[in-house]
XYZ file of C-alpha atoms in Angstrom:
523
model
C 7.462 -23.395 -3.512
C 9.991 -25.690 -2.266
C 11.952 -25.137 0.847
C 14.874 -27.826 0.606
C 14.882 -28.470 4.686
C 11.722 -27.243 6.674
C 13.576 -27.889 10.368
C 14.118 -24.500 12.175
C 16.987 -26.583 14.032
C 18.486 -27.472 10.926
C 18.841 -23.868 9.553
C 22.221 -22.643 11.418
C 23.819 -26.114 10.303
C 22.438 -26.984 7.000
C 22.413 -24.863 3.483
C 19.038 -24.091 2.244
C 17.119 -22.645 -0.423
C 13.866 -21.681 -1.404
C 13.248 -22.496 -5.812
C 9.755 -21.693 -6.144
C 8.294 -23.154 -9.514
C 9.881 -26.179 -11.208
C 11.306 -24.800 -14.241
C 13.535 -21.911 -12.386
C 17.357 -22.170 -12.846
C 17.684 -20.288 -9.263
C 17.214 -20.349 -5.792
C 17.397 -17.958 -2.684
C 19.272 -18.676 -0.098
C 17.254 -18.848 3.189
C 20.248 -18.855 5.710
C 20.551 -15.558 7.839
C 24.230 -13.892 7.166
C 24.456 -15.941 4.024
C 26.274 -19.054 2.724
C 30.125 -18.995 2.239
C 31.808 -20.217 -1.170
C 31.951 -24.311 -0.106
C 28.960 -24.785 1.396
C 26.973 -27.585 0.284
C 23.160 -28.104 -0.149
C 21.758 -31.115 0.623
C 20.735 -32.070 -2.788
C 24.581 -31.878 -3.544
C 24.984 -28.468 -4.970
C 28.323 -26.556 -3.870
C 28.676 -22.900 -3.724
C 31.209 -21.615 -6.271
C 30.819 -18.115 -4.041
C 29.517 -16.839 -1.110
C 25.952 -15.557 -1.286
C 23.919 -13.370 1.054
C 20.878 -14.062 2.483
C 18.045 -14.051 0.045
C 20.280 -13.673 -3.145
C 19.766 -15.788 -5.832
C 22.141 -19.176 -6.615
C 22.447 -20.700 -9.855
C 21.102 -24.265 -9.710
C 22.826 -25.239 -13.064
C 25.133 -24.345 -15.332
C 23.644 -21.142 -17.333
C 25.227 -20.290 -20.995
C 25.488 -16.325 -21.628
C 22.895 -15.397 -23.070
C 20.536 -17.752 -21.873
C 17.273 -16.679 -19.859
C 17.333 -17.080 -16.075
C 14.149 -18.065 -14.406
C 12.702 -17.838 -11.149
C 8.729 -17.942 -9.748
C 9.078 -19.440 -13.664
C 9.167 -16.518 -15.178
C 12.296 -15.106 -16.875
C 13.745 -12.558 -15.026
C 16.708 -12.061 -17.248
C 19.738 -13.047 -19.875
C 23.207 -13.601 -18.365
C 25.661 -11.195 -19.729
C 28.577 -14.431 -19.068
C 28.536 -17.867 -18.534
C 27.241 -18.745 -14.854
C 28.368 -21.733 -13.633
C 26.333 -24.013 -11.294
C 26.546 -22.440 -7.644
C 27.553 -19.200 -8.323
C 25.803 -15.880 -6.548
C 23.839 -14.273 -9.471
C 23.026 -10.540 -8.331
C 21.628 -7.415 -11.011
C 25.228 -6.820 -12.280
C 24.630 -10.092 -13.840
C 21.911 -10.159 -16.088
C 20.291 -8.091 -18.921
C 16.407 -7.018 -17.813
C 13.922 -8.516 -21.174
C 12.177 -5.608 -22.743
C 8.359 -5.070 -20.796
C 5.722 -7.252 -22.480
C 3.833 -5.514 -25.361
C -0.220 -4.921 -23.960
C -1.264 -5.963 -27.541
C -3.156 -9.183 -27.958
C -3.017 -10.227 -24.243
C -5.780 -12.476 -22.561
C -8.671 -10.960 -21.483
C -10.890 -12.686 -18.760
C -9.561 -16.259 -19.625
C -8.929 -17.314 -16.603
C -11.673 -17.511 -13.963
C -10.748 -18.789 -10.531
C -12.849 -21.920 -9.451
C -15.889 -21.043 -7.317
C -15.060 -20.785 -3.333
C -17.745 -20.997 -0.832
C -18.772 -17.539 0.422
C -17.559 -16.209 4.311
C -21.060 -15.709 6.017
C -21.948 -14.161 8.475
C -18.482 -12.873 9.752
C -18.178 -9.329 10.982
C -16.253 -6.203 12.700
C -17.180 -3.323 15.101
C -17.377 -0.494 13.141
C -18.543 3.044 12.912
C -21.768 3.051 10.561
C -21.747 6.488 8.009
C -24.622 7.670 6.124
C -23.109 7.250 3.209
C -23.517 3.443 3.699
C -19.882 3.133 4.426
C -18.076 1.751 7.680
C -15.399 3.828 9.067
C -12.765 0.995 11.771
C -11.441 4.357 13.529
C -13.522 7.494 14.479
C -11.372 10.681 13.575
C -11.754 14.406 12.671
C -10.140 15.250 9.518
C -9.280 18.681 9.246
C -8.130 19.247 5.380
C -7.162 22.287 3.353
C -7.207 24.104 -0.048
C -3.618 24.918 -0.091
C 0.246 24.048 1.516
C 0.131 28.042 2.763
C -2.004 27.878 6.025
C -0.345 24.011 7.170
C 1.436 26.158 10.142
C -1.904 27.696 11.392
C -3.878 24.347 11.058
C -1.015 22.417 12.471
C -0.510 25.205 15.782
C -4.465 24.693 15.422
C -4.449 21.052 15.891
C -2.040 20.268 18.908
C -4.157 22.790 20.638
C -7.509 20.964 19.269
C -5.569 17.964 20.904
C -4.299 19.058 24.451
C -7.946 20.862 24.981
C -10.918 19.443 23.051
C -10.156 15.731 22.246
C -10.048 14.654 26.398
C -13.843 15.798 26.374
C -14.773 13.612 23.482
C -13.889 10.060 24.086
C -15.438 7.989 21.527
C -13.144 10.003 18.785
C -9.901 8.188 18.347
C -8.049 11.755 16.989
C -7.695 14.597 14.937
C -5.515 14.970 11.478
C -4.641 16.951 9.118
C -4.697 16.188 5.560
C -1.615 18.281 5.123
C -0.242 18.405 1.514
C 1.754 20.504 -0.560
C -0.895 21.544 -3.799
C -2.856 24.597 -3.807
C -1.223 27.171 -5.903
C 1.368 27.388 -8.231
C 0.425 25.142 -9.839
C -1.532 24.901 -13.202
C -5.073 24.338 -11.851
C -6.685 23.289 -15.238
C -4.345 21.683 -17.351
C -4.592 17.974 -18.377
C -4.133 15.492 -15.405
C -4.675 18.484 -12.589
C -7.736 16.834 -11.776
C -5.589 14.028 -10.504
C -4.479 15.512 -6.921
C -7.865 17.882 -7.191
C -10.247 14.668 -6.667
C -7.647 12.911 -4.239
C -7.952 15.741 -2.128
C -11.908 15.668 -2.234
C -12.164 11.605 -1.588
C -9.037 12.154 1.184
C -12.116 14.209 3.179
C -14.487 10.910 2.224
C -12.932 8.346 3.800
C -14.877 6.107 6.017
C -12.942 6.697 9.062
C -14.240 10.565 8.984
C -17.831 10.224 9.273
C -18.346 13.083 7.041
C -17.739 15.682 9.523
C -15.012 17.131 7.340
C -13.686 20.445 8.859
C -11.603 22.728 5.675
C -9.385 25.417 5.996
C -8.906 28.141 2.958
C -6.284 31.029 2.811
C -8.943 32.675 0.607
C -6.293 33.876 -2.935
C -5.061 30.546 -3.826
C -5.793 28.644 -6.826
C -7.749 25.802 -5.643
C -10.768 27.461 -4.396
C -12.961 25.474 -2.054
C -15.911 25.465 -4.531
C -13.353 24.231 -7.040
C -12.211 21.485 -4.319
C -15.672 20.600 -3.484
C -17.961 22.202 -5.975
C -22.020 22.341 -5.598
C -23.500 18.747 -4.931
C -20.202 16.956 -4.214
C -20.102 17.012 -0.612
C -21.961 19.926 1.759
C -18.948 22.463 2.062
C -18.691 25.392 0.251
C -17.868 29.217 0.738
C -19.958 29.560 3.237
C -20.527 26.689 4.967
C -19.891 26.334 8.398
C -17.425 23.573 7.497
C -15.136 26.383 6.205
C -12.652 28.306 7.557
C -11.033 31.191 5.357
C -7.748 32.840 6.951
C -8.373 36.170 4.853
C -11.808 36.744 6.149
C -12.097 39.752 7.680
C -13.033 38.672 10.850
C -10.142 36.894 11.494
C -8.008 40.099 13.052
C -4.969 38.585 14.290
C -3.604 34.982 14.700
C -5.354 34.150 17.638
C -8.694 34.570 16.191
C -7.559 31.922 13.151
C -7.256 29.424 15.675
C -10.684 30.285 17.573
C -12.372 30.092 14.230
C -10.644 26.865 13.854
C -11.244 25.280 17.289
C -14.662 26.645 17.273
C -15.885 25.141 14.211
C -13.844 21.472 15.497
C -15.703 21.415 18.890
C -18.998 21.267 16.630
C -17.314 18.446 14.585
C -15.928 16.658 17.734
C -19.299 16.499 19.882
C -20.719 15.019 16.414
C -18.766 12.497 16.007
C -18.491 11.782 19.721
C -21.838 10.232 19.536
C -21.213 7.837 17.313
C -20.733 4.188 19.174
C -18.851 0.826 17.479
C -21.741 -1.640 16.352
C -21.730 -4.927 14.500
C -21.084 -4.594 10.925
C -20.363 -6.880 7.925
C -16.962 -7.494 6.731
C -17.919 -6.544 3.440
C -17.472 -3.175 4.739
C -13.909 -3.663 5.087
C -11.359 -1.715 2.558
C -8.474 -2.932 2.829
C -5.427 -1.580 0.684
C -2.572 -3.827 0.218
C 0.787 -2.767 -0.674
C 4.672 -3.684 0.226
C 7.875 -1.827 0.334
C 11.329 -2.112 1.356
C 10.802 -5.124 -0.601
C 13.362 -7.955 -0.968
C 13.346 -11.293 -2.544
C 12.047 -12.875 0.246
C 8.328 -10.653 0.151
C 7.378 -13.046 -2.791
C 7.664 -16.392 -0.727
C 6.548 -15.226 2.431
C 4.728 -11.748 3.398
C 3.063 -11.307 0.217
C 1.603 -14.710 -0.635
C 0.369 -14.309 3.224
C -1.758 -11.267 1.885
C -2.725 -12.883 -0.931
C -4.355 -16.053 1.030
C -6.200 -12.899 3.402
C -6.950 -11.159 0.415
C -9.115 -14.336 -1.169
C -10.717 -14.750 2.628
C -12.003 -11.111 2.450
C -13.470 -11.071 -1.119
C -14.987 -14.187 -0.210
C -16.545 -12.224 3.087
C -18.049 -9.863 0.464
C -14.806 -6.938 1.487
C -13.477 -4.730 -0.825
C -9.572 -5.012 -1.527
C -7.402 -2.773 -3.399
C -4.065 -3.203 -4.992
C -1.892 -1.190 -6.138
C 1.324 0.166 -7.706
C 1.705 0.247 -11.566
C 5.107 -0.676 -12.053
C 5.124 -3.519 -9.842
C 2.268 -5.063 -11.821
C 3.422 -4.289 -15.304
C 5.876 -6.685 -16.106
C 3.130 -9.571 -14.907
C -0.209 -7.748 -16.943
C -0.739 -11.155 -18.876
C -1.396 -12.429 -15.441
C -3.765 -10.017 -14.372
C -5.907 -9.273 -17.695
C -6.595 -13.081 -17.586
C -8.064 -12.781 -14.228
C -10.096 -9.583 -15.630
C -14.102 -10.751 -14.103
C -15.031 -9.250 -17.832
C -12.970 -8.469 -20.935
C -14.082 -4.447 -19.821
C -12.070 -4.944 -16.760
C -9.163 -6.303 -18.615
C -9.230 -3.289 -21.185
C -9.384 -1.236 -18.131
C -6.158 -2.486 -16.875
C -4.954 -1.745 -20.192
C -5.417 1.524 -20.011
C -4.049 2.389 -17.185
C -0.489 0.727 -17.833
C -0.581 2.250 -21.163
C -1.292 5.768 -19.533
C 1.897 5.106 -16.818
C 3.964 4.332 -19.568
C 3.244 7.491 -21.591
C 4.061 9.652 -18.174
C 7.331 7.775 -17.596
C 8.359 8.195 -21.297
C 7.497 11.830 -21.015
C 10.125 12.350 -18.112
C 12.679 10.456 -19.584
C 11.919 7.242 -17.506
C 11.319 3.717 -17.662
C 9.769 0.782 -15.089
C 13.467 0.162 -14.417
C 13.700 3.516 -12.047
C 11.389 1.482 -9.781
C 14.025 -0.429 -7.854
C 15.778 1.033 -5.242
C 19.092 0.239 -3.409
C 17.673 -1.562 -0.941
C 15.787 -4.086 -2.674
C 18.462 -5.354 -4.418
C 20.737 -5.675 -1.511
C 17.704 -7.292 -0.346
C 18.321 -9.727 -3.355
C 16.162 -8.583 -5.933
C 17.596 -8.069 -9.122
C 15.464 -5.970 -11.133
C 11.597 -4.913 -11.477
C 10.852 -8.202 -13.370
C 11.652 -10.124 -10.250
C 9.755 -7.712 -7.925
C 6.873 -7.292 -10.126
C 6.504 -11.180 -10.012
C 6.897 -11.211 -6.016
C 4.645 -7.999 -5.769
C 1.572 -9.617 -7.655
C 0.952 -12.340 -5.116
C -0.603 -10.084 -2.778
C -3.260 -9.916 -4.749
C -4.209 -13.510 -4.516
C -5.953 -15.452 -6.930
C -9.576 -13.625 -6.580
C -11.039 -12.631 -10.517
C -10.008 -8.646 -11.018
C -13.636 -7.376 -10.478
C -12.616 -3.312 -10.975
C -10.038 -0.954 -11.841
C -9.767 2.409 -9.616
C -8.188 5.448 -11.629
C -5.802 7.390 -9.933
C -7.745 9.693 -6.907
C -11.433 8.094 -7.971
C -12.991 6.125 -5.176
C -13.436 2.307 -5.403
C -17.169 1.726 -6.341
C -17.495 -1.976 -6.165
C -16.756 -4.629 -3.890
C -14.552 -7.563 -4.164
C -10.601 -7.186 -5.781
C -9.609 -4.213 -7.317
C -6.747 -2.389 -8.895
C -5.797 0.915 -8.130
C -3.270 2.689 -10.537
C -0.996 4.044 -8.282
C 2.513 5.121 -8.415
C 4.872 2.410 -6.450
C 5.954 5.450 -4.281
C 4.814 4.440 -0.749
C 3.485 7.822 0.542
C 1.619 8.502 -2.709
C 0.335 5.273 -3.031
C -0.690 4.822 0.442
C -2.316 8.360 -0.261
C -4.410 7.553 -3.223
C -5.465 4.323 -1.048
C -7.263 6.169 1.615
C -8.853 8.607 -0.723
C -10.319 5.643 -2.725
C -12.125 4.706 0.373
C -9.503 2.496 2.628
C -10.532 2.305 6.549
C -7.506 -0.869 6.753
C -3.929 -1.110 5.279
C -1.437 -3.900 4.797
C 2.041 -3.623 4.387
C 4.539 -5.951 3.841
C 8.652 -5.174 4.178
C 11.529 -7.020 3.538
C 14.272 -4.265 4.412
C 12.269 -2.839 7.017
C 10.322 0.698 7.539
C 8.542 2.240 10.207
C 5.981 3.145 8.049
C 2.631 4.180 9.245
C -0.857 6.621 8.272
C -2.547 8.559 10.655
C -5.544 8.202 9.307
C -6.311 4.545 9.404
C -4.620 1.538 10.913
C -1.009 -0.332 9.155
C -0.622 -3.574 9.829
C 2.799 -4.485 9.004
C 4.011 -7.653 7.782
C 8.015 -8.862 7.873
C 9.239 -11.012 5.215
C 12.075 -12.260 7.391
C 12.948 -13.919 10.825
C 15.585 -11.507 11.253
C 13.723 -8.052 10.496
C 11.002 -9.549 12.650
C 13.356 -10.306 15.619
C 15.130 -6.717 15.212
C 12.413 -4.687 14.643
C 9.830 -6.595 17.667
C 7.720 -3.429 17.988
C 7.420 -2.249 14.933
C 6.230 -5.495 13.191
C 2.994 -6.878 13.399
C 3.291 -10.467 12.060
C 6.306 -12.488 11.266
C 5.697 -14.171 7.882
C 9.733 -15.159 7.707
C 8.617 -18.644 9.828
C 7.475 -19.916 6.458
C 11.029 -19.451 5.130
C 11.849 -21.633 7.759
C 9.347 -24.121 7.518
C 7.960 -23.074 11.384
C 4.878 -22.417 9.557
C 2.597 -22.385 6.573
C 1.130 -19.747 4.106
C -2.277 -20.737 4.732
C -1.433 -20.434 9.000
C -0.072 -17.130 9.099
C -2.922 -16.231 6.906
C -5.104 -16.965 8.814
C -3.395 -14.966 11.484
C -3.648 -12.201 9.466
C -7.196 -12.426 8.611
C -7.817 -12.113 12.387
C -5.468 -9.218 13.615
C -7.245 -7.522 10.339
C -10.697 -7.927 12.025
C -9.214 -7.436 15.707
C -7.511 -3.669 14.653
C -10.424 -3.409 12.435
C -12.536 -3.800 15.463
C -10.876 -1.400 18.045
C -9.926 -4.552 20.115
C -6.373 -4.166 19.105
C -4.059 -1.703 17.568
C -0.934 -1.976 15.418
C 2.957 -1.580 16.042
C 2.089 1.766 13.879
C -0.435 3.141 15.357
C 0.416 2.560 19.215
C 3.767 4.806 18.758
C 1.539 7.192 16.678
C 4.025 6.760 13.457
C 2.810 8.389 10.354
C 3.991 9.855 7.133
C 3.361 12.609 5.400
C 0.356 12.131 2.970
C 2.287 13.133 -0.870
C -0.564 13.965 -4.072
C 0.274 12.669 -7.301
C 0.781 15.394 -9.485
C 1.733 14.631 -13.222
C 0.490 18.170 -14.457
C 2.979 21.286 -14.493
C 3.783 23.655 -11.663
C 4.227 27.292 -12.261
C-alpha cells in the first residue's frame, strides 16, 4: 500500500491517494469531502473531475475496453475511454464474469512458519464441554416464532426480578427467530436453520444451562430440535417449557413455568466465577459491513494482522460470507492447510452459486447502495477488500452453514453476506467474540456475545465516538500503522474478552435480531 503523503497536517492542504499494489491503474482518494476537478497530487497528476472521498481516480490514461486494476486485481473493463484523472465510479465499468472453480490451486501456498503466542490468556467462564464462554448468560430459546410474546413478557420480568439476585450472570436472551412452522420441516436444506437453532443453545457463553420454550402443535418438535443424545432436553425435561400443557391454565401460569424453571438456570450459572484460561479458547468471528473502499486499506487488514496473532495463540477464527470471498477463491484454495480443505471450499461456493441461480440471482445482488457511495464499485472490488480480514494464516477448516467449528486455528464459515444471518450462523458455530468492521457506519451489535467495532475512516470514527471501538482510518492518514492498531486490537479483544472492558455495543445494550438461513420452502 502506498499512501502518497503520510502527514496528518498535510491532509486538509495536499491531494492524496492511497494505490495499493504496483500494477493498479487507480487510486482512492483519502481527503475527507473529496477532491475538486483541478486539484493536483503531488506526483503531478490533475483531476479531470471532482471525486469523493474514497472513490477511485484514474492514474493513467485507460482505453475502453481495457481492464482496470486495483489491490492488482482487475476489477473491471471501461465501457469509454478514461482519461488520466478522471473519477471512475460503477457506472463506469463492466464487472469480469466470476472465476470458473475448475483447475484452481489447491494448498500451494503455505504461509512461512511464525513463532507460536505462549502462554497468553483471558478470564473466562470454563464449560464442561471443554469450551470457554467470555460472557455468562441464560439463553432462553424456542421451537417456534408463535410463543416470542410470552417468552419476551417472560424475560423483562426474568430481568427486573431474578437477574439482581444473581450477580455473576451478565443477562438473559432470547434466541428469538421466526422458523417453527409453516414451513417444510423435511425437505432438502431444512436442516440448515434446524441445526443453527440447536448450536445457537451451544454457544460457549451459555454454559449449557439452556432453558426452551415449545407451543406444543408446531412443526419443529423439541425432540426434532434436540433429538435423544444431542444435548439433555427433551419432552420432558425440566429444561422444557410447553405452552399447551395442561397445567398451564391461564397466562400467568406460562410465565411462572417460565420464571420457575430460569431461577434454577440462573442460581446455576451464578456459581460459575471468571478464571485464567488459554487464548486458544477464543472464537472469534470476523466479518464487515457497511463496507466502503476504504475497509480494504484500513479496518480489515487491521483484522487480518489480529487474526494471524490469535491462530498463532492456538484461537479459533472464523470467516465468513460467501459472496465476498468468491470472486478471490484462487486466493483462498491456495492457502487450503490440505488439498481436502481446498475441495471443501469448493464445495461450498459451488453450493451458493446453485441457490443464487435458483432464485434468479447472481454475486452481483451483493452490493448495496451504500457501499458504492462509499466508493466501491462492484463485488470484485469488495470481495478483494473483504478477504484481508482473514489474514495470511493457512485455511485449516471449512464450517458448513449452522455446523459448529470443530478445529482450531482459521476457518471458513459459508455464510450468507447478510449481516444478521451471518452474524447468526457465527454464534451457533461456537463464537464467544465478534469483529466488525464498517465503512458507512452501523450500530450493529449481538446480545449474546460482545462486537467490537472497527471504523474504516477518521470521519465515521469522529461522528460516531460511542459507537466505535477503534479507529483504523489513522492509517489512511499515515497517524498510524497496520501492525499498531493491530496490536490495539489484539488487546481490547482480550480486555472485552476478559470482562475488564466492554464494547460501544454492548454498553448501550444494542442488538439485532438473530435471522436463520432458510433456503428450503415455506408453506
Amino acid at each position: 500500500m502506498k499512501l502518497e503523503e503520510t502527514q496528518q497536517s498535510q491532509e486538509a492542504l495536499k491531494p492524496l491517494y492511497i494505490r495499493i499494489s504496483d500494477q493498479d491503474n487507480v487510486a482512492i482518494v483519502v481527503n475527507e469531502g473529496g477532491l475538486p476537478a483541478g486539484a493536483v497530487f503531488a506526483c503531478g497528476l490533475t483531476l479531470q473531475t471532482a471525486v469523493p472521498q474514497g472513490h477511485k481516480v484514474a492514474l493513467q490514461a485507460i482505453p475502453k475496453d481495457a481492464p482496470v486494476i486495483r489491490y492488482g486485481v482487475v476489477i473491471g473493463h471501461a465501457l469509454s475511454d478514461v482519461a488520466a484523472g478522471t473519477w471512475i465510479n460503477e457506472a463506469m465499468l463492466r464487472m469480469p464474469q466470476a472465476p470458473s472453480l475448475d483447475d484452481l490451486p489447491l494448498a500451494t501456498r503455505q504461509p512461512g512458519e511464525a513463532a507460536p503466542l505462549t502462554g497468553l490468556t483471558f478470564d473466562g467462564y470454563r464449560n464442561a464441554d471443554g469450551t470457554i464462554g467470555t460472557r455468562n448468560i441464560l439463553a432462553i430459546s424456542a421451537t417456534v416464532q408463535c410463543v416470542t410474546g410470552v417468552v419476551e413478557f417472560a424475560v423483562r420480568k426474568i430481568r427486573e426480578e431474578l437477574l439482581p439476585r444473581y450477580p455473576n450472570v451478565d443477562d438473559v436472551v432470547y434466541l428469538e427467530h421466526g422458523y417453527g412452522c409453516g414451513v417444510a420441516i423435511d425437505a432438502p436444506h431444512a436442516e440448515i436453520p434446524i441445526r443453527t437453532l440447536r448450536n445457537l443453545s451451544l454457544n460457549p457463553n451459555f454454559g449449557g444451562q439452556i432453558l426452551l420454550v415449545s407451543l406444543g402443535c408446531e412443526k419443529l418438535q423439541a425432540t426434532k430440535l434436540f433429538p435423544a443424545g444431542s444435548i439433555p432436553i427433551a419432552q420432558d425435561d425440566p429444561y422444557l417449557i410447553t405452552l399447551q400443557d395442561e397445567e398451564n391454565v391461564g397466562f400467568a401460569s406460562m410465565i411462572e413455568a417460565i420464571m420457575a424453571k430460569a431461577e434454577r438456570r440462573l442460581a446455576q450459572l451464578n456459581a460459575r466465577k471468571r478464571e485464567p484460561c488459554p487464548l486458544s479458547g477464543l472464537v472469534v468471528g470476523v466479518q464487515c459491513g457497511g463496507s466502503d473502499a476504504f475497509s480494504g486499506v484500513t479496518a480489515n487488514p487491521v483484522v487480518g494482522y489480529a487474526t494471524d496473532l490469535l491462530v498463532r495463540a492456538g484461537a479459533t477464527v472464523m470467516f465468513s460470507e460467501v459472496t465476498e470471498v468468491r470472486d478471490g477463491i484462487a486466493q483462498l484454495t491456495a492457502r487450503a492447510a490440505t488439498p481436502e480443505i481446498g475441495q471443501a471450499l469448493l464445495r461450498e461456493m459451488q453450493w451458493y452459486d446453485d441457490y443464487l441461480k435458483r432464485g434468479g440471482a447472481d454475486r452481483s445482488a451483493n452490493t448495496s447502495p451504500g457501499n458504492k457511495r462509499g466508493g466501491l464499485s462492484n463485488i470484485v472490488e469488495k470481495a478483494m477488500g473483504s478477504i484481508v480480514k482473514s489474514g495470511t494464516s493457512a485455511i485449516s477448516g471449512v464450517v458448513a452453514p449452522g455446523e459448529r467449528v470443530a478445529g482450531k486455528g482459521l476457518n471458513f464459515l459459508a455464510t450468507p453476506a447478510s449481516d444478521f444471518i451471518c452474524g447468526t450462523l457465527q454464534l451457533a458455530a461456537g463464537m464467544n467474540l465478534h469483529v466488525f468492521t464498517t465503512g458507512r457506519g452501523t450500530p450493529y451489535g449481538l446480545a449474546a456475545v460482545p462486537v467490537i467495532k472497527v471504523a474504516t475512516r477518521d470521519s465515521l470514527a469522529r461522528r460516531w465516538f460511542d459507537l466505535m471501538d477503534l479507529n483504523a482510518g489513522r492509517i489512511a492518514t499515515g497517524q498510524a500503522t497496520i501492525e499498531q492498531v493491530g496490536q490495539e486490537l489484539f488487546d481490547m479483544m482480550i480486555a472485552i474478552a476478559s470482562g475488564r472492558q466492554q464494547s460501544c455495543a454492548e454498553k448501550l445494550k444494542l442488538h439485532n435480531s438473530l435471522v436463520l438461513f432458510n433456503p428450503a420452502p415455506v408453506t
